[in-house]
Short mmCIF file of C-alpha atoms in Angstrom, two decimals:
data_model
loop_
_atom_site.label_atom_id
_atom_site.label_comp_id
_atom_site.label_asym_id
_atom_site.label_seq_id
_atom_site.Cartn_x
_atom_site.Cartn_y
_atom_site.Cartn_z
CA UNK A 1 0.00 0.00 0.00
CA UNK A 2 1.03 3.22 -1.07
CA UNK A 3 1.99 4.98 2.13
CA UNK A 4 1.65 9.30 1.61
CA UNK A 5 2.65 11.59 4.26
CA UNK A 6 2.25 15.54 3.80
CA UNK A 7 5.05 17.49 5.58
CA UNK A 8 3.72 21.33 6.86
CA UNK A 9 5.61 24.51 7.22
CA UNK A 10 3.47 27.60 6.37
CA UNK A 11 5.55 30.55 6.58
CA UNK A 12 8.61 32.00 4.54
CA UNK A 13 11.15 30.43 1.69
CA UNK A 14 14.21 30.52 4.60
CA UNK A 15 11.53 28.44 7.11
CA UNK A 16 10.96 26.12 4.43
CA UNK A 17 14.59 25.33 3.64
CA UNK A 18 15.56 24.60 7.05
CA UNK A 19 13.04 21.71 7.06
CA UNK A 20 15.45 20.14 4.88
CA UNK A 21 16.74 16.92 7.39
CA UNK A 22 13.12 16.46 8.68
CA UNK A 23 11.72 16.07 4.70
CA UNK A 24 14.70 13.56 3.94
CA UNK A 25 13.81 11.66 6.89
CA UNK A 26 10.08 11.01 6.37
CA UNK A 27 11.08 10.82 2.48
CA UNK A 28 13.25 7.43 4.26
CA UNK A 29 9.98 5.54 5.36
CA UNK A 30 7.27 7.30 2.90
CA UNK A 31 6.23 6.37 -0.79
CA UNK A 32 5.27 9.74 -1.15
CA UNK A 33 5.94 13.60 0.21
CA UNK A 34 3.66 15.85 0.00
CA UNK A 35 4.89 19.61 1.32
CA UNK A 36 2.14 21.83 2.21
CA UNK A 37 3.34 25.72 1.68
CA UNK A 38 2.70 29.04 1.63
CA UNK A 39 2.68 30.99 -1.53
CA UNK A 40 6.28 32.59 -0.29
CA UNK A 41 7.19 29.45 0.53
CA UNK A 42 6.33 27.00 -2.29
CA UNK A 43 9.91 27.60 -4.73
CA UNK A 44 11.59 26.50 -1.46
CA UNK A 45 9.67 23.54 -1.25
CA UNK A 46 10.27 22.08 -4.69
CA UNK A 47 14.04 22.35 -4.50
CA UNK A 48 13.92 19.97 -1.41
CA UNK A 49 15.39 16.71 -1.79
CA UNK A 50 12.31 14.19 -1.11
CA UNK A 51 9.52 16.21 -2.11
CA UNK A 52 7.52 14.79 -4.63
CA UNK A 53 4.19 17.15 -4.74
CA UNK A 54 3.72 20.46 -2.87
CA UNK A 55 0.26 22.21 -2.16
CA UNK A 56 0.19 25.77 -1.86
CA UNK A 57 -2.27 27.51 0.81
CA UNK A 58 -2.15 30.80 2.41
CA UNK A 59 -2.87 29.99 5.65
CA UNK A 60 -4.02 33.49 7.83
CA UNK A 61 -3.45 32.14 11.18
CA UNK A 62 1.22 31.78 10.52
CA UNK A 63 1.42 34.53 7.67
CA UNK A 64 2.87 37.51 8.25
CA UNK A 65 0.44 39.24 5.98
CA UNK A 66 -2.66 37.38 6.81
CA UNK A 67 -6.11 37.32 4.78
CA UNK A 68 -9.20 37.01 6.39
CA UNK A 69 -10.40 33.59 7.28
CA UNK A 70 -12.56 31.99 4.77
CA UNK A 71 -14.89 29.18 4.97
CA UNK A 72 -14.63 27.90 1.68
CA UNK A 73 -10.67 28.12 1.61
CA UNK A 74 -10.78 26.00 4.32
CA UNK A 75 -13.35 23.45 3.46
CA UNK A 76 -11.32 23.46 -0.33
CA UNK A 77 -7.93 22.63 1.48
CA UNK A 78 -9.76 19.93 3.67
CA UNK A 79 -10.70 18.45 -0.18
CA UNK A 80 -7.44 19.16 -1.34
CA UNK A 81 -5.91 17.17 1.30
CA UNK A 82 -8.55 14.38 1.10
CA UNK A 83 -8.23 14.11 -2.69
CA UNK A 84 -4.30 13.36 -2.26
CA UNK A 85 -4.74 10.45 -0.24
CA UNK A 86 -2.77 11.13 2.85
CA UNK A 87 -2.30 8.83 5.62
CA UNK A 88 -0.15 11.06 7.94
CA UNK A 89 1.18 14.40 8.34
CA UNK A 90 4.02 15.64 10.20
CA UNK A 91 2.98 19.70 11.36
CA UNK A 92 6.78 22.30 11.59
CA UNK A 93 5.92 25.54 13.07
CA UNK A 94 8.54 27.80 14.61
CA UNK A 95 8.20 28.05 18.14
CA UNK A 96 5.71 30.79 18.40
CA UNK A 97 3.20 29.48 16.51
CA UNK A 98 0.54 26.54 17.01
CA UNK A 99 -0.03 23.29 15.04
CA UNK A 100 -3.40 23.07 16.31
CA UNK A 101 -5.56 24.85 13.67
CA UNK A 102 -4.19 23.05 10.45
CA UNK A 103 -4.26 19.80 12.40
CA UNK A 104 -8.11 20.27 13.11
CA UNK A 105 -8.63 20.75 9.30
CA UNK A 106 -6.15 17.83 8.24
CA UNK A 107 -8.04 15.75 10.95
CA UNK A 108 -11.47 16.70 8.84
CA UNK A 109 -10.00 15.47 5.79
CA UNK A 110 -9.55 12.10 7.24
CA UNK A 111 -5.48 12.28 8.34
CA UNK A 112 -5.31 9.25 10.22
CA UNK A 113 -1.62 10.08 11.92
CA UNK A 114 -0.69 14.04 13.01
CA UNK A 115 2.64 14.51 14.68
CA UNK A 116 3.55 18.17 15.56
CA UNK A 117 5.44 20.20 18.69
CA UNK A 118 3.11 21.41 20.44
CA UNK A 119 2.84 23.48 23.96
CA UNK A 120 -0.99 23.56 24.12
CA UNK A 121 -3.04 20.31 24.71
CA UNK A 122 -4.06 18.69 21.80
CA UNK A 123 -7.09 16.63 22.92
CA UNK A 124 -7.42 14.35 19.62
CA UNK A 125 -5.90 16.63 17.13
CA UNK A 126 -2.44 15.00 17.54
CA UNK A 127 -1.21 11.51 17.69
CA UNK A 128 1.92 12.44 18.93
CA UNK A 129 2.36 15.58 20.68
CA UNK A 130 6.23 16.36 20.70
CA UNK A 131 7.77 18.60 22.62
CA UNK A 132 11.62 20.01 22.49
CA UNK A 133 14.01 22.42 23.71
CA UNK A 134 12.87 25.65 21.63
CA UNK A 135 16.73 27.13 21.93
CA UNK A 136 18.11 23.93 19.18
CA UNK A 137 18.65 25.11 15.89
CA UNK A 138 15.24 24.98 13.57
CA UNK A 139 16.99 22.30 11.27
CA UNK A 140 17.22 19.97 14.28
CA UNK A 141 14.58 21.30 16.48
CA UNK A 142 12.56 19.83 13.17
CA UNK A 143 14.26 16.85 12.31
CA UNK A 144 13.55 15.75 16.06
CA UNK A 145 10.10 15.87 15.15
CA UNK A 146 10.17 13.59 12.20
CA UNK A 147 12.12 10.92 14.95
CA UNK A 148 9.19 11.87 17.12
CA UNK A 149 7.16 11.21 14.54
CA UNK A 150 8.85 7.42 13.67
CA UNK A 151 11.11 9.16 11.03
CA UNK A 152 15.25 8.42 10.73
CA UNK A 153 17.50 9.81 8.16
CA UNK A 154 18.69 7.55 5.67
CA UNK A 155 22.40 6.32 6.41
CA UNK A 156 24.95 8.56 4.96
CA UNK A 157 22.83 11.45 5.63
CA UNK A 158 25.00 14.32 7.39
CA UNK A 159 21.78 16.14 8.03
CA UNK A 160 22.76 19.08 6.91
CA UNK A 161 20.60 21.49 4.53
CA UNK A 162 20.42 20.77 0.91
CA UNK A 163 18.76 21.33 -2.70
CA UNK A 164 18.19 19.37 -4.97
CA UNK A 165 20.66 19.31 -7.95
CA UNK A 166 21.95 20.31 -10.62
CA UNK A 167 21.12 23.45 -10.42
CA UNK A 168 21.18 26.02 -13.32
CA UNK A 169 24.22 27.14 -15.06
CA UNK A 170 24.89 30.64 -13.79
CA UNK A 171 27.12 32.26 -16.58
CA UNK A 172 29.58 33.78 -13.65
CA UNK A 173 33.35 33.17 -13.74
CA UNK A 174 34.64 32.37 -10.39
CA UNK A 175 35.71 34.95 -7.58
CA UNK A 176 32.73 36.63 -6.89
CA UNK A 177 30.89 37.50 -3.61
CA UNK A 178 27.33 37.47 -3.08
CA UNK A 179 25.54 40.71 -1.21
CA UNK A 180 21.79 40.27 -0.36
CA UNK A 181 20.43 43.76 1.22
CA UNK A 182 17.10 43.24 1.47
CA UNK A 183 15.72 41.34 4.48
CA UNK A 184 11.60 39.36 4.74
CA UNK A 185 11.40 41.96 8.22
CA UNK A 186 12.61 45.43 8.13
CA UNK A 187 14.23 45.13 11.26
CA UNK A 188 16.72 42.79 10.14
CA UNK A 189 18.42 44.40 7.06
CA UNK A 190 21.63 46.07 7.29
CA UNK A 191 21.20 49.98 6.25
CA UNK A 192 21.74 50.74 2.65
CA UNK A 193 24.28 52.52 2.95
CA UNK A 194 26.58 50.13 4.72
CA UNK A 195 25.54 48.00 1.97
CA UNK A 196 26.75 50.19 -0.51
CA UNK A 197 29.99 50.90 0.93
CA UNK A 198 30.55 47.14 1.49
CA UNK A 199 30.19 46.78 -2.31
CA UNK A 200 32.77 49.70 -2.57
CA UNK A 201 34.55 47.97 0.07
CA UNK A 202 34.92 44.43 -1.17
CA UNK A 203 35.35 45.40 -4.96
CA UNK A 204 38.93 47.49 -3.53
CA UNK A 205 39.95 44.39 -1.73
CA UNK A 206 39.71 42.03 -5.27
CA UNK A 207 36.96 41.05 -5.28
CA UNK A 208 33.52 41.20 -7.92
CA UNK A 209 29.82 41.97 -5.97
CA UNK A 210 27.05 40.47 -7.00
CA UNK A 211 24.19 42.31 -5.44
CA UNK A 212 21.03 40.40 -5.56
CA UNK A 213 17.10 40.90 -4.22
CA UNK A 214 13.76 39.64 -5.58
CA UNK A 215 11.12 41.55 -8.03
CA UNK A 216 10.07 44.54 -5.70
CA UNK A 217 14.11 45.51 -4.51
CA UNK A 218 15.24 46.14 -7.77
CA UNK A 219 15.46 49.92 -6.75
CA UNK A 220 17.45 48.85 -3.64
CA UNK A 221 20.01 46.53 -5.40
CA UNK A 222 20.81 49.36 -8.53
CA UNK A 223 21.59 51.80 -5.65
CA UNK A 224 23.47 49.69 -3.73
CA UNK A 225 25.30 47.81 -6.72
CA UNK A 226 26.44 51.75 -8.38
CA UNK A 227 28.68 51.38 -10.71
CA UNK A 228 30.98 49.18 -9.32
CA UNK A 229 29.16 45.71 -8.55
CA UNK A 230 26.83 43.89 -10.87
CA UNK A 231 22.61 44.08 -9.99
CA UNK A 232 20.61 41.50 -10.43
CA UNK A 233 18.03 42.69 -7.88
CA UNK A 234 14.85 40.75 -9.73
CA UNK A 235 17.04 38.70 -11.99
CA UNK A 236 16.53 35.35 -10.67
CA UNK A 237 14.75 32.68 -9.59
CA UNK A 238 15.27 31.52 -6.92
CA UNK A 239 16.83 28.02 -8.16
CA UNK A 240 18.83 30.32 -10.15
CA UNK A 241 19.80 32.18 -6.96
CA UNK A 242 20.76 28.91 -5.24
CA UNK A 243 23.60 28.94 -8.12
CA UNK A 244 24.47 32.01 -7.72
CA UNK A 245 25.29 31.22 -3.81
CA UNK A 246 26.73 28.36 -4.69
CA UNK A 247 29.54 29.55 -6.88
CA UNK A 248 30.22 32.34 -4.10
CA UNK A 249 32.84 32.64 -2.29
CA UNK A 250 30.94 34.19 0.13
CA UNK A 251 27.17 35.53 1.07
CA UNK A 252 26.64 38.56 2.86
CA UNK A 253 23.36 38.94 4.16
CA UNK A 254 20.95 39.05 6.84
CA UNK A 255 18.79 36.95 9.10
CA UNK A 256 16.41 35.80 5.90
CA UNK A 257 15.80 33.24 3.24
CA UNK A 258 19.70 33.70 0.70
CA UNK A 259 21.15 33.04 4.15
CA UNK A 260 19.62 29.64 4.71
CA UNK A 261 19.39 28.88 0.45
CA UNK A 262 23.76 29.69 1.06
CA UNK A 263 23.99 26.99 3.78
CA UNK A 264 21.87 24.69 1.91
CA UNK A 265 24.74 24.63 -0.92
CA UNK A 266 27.26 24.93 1.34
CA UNK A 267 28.57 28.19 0.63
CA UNK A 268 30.03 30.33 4.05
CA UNK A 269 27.85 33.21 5.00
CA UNK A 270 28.92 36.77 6.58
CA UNK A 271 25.67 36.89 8.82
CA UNK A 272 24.34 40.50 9.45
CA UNK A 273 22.19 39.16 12.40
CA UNK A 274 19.78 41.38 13.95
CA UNK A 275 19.27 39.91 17.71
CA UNK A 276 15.66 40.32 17.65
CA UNK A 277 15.20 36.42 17.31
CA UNK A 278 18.00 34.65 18.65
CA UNK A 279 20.74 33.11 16.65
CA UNK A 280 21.35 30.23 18.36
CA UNK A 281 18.35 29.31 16.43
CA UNK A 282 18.00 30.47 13.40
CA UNK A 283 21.72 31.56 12.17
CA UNK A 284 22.89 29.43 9.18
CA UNK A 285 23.23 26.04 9.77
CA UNK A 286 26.13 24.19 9.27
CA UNK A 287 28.05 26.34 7.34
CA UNK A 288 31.71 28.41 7.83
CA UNK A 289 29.43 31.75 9.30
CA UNK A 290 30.83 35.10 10.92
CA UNK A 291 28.17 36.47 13.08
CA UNK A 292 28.22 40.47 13.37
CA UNK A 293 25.79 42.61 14.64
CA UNK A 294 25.41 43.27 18.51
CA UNK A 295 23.61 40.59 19.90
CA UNK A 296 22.98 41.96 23.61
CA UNK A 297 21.02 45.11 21.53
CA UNK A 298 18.28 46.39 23.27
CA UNK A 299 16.16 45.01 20.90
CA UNK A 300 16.79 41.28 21.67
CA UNK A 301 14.19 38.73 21.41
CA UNK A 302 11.49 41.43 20.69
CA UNK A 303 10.69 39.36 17.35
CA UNK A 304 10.20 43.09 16.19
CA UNK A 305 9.54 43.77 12.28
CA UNK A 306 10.53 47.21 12.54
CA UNK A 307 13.38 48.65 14.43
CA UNK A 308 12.04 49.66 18.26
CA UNK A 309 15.36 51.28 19.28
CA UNK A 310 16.03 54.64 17.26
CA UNK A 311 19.51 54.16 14.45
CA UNK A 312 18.92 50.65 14.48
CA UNK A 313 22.27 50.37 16.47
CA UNK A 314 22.47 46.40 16.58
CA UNK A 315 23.43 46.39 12.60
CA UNK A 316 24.02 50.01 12.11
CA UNK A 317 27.57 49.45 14.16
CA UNK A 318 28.70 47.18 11.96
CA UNK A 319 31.28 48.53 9.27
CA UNK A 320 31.63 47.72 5.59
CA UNK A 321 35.36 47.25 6.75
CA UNK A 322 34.04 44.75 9.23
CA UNK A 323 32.35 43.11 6.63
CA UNK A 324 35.63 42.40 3.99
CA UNK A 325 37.58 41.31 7.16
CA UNK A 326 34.41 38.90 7.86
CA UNK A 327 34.38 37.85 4.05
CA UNK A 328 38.39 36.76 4.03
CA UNK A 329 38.18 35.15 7.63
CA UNK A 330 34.63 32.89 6.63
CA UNK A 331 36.73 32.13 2.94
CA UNK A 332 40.11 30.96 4.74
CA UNK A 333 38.40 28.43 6.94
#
């Protein structure tokens, strides 16, 4: 019998990535793997090793941006679900958020086996109800749940992130280093400016600066890129982007989805990290990373989308000359 399990994480491209061990894990004892994303997160989905179908749903209870709740989007995903066939679902959610809701609609559409962390009691929404140290890092933090869940890696698995592969040719000659400005939350991008004179920066110590951002940064990346590093703010998907990273010598970015998609092919990441999550949880995993930014800011573990303290002084004190001396110490190791 054809054995289907649908693997949930509803929030952005970087969450999706980092479920990376947990999907190759129930892709080690399923026929099937379906990944249930959000629109945001879907492209991170399909370059997942193990997934072979993913469902997109906007769910308004984990997105950032929600949209009202509507009946019939509900009772269509509850068909949606049914129509696939699945036996069991395994529920991520980052630690804030609760299983509870999708699990009462994947419950309606006859889910015989739910396995999610989960802080709240579950009555009979949950078969197993898991629950974990919330300071792990998400990639293990989740792959715990799939052992919770029955689930083991395959042997030879190191666990670590990963995309699927190959990945698109990229056109770029070697000895290049990747800057990603923009950040998913306000409060976590480093200020343009410092971007800019990183780009300034990096291109005077040998270097060539790829500056790259999605379809609505394109005005960010051609300021920041000038006349000296290349834009492709909008240029790429973002399996293309993966190749970008993974030609890099470097990544410079923030706390957001190119720093996770850098890690999952390996590449070493200069980590602007803005301490308003903490980084023992969600800084790139497994990877050569330099960590700057002040991480005892006043703004700590707010989880605040915009800046609360006034010249955004956690990322704003970091240099571009910090930055080249991060870039040359993450490419020597």
């Amino acid at each position: 019998m054809t054995r289907t399990v649908l693997v949930a994480r509803l929030d952005n491209a970087g969450d999706v990535l980092l479920q990376g061990p947990l999907v190759r894990a129930v892709a080690a004892g399923a026929d099937r793997v379906v990944f249930l994303a959000s629109p945001q997160g879907t492209a991170a989905a399909e370059l997942l090793p193990g997934v072979d179908d993913v469902l997109t749903w906007h769910c308004p209870w984990i997105d950032g941006s929600p949209q009202p709740v509507d009946a019939d989007d509900l009772a269509a995903l509850v068909d949606r679900v049914r129509a696939l066939g699945v036996d069991e679902a395994v529920v991520s959610t980052s630690f804030h958020q609760s299983p509870l809701p999708l699990a009462l609609l994947l419950r309606t559409a006859g889910v015989g086996r739910i396995s999610a962390i989960s802080v709240d009691y579950p009555g009979s929404l949950l078969d197993v109800r898991h629950r974990v140290d919330d300071d792990l890092p998400e990639p293990e933090r989740a792959l715990s749940l799939a052992r919770a869940a029955g689930f083991e890696l395959p042997a030879g698995d190191d666990g670590l992130l990963a995309v699927r592969r190959p990945l698109p040719a990229t056109g770029q000659a070697p000895g290049y280093v990747v800057l990603h400005p923009g950040a998913s939350v306000p409060a976590r991008a480093w200020p343009a400016g410092h971007c800019a004179g990183a780009v300034e920066a990096l291109t005077d110590a040998g270097w060539r600066v790829l500056v790259t951002g999605g379809p609505g940064e394109r005005a960010l990346t051609a300021a920041i890129a000038g006349t000296r590093g290349t834009d492709l703010g909008g240029a790429t998907t973002l399996a293309e982007m993966a190749a970008l990273l993974d030609g890099a010598a470097a990544v410079v970015v923030g706390n957001t989805g190119p720093a996770h998609l850098a890690a999952a092919v390996g590449t070493p990441v200069v980590s602007l990290f803005s301490p308003v999550v903490p980084a023992v949880r969600w800084a790139p995993y497994g990877v050569p990373t330099v960590l700057l930014g002040d991480q005892s800011a006043p703004c700590r573990d707010t989880r605040a989308r915009e800046c609360p303290v006034p010249g955004h002084p956690c990322l704003s004190s970091v240099s571009p000359a910090d930055v080249v001396a991060a870039v040359d110490k993450v490419v020597a190791s």
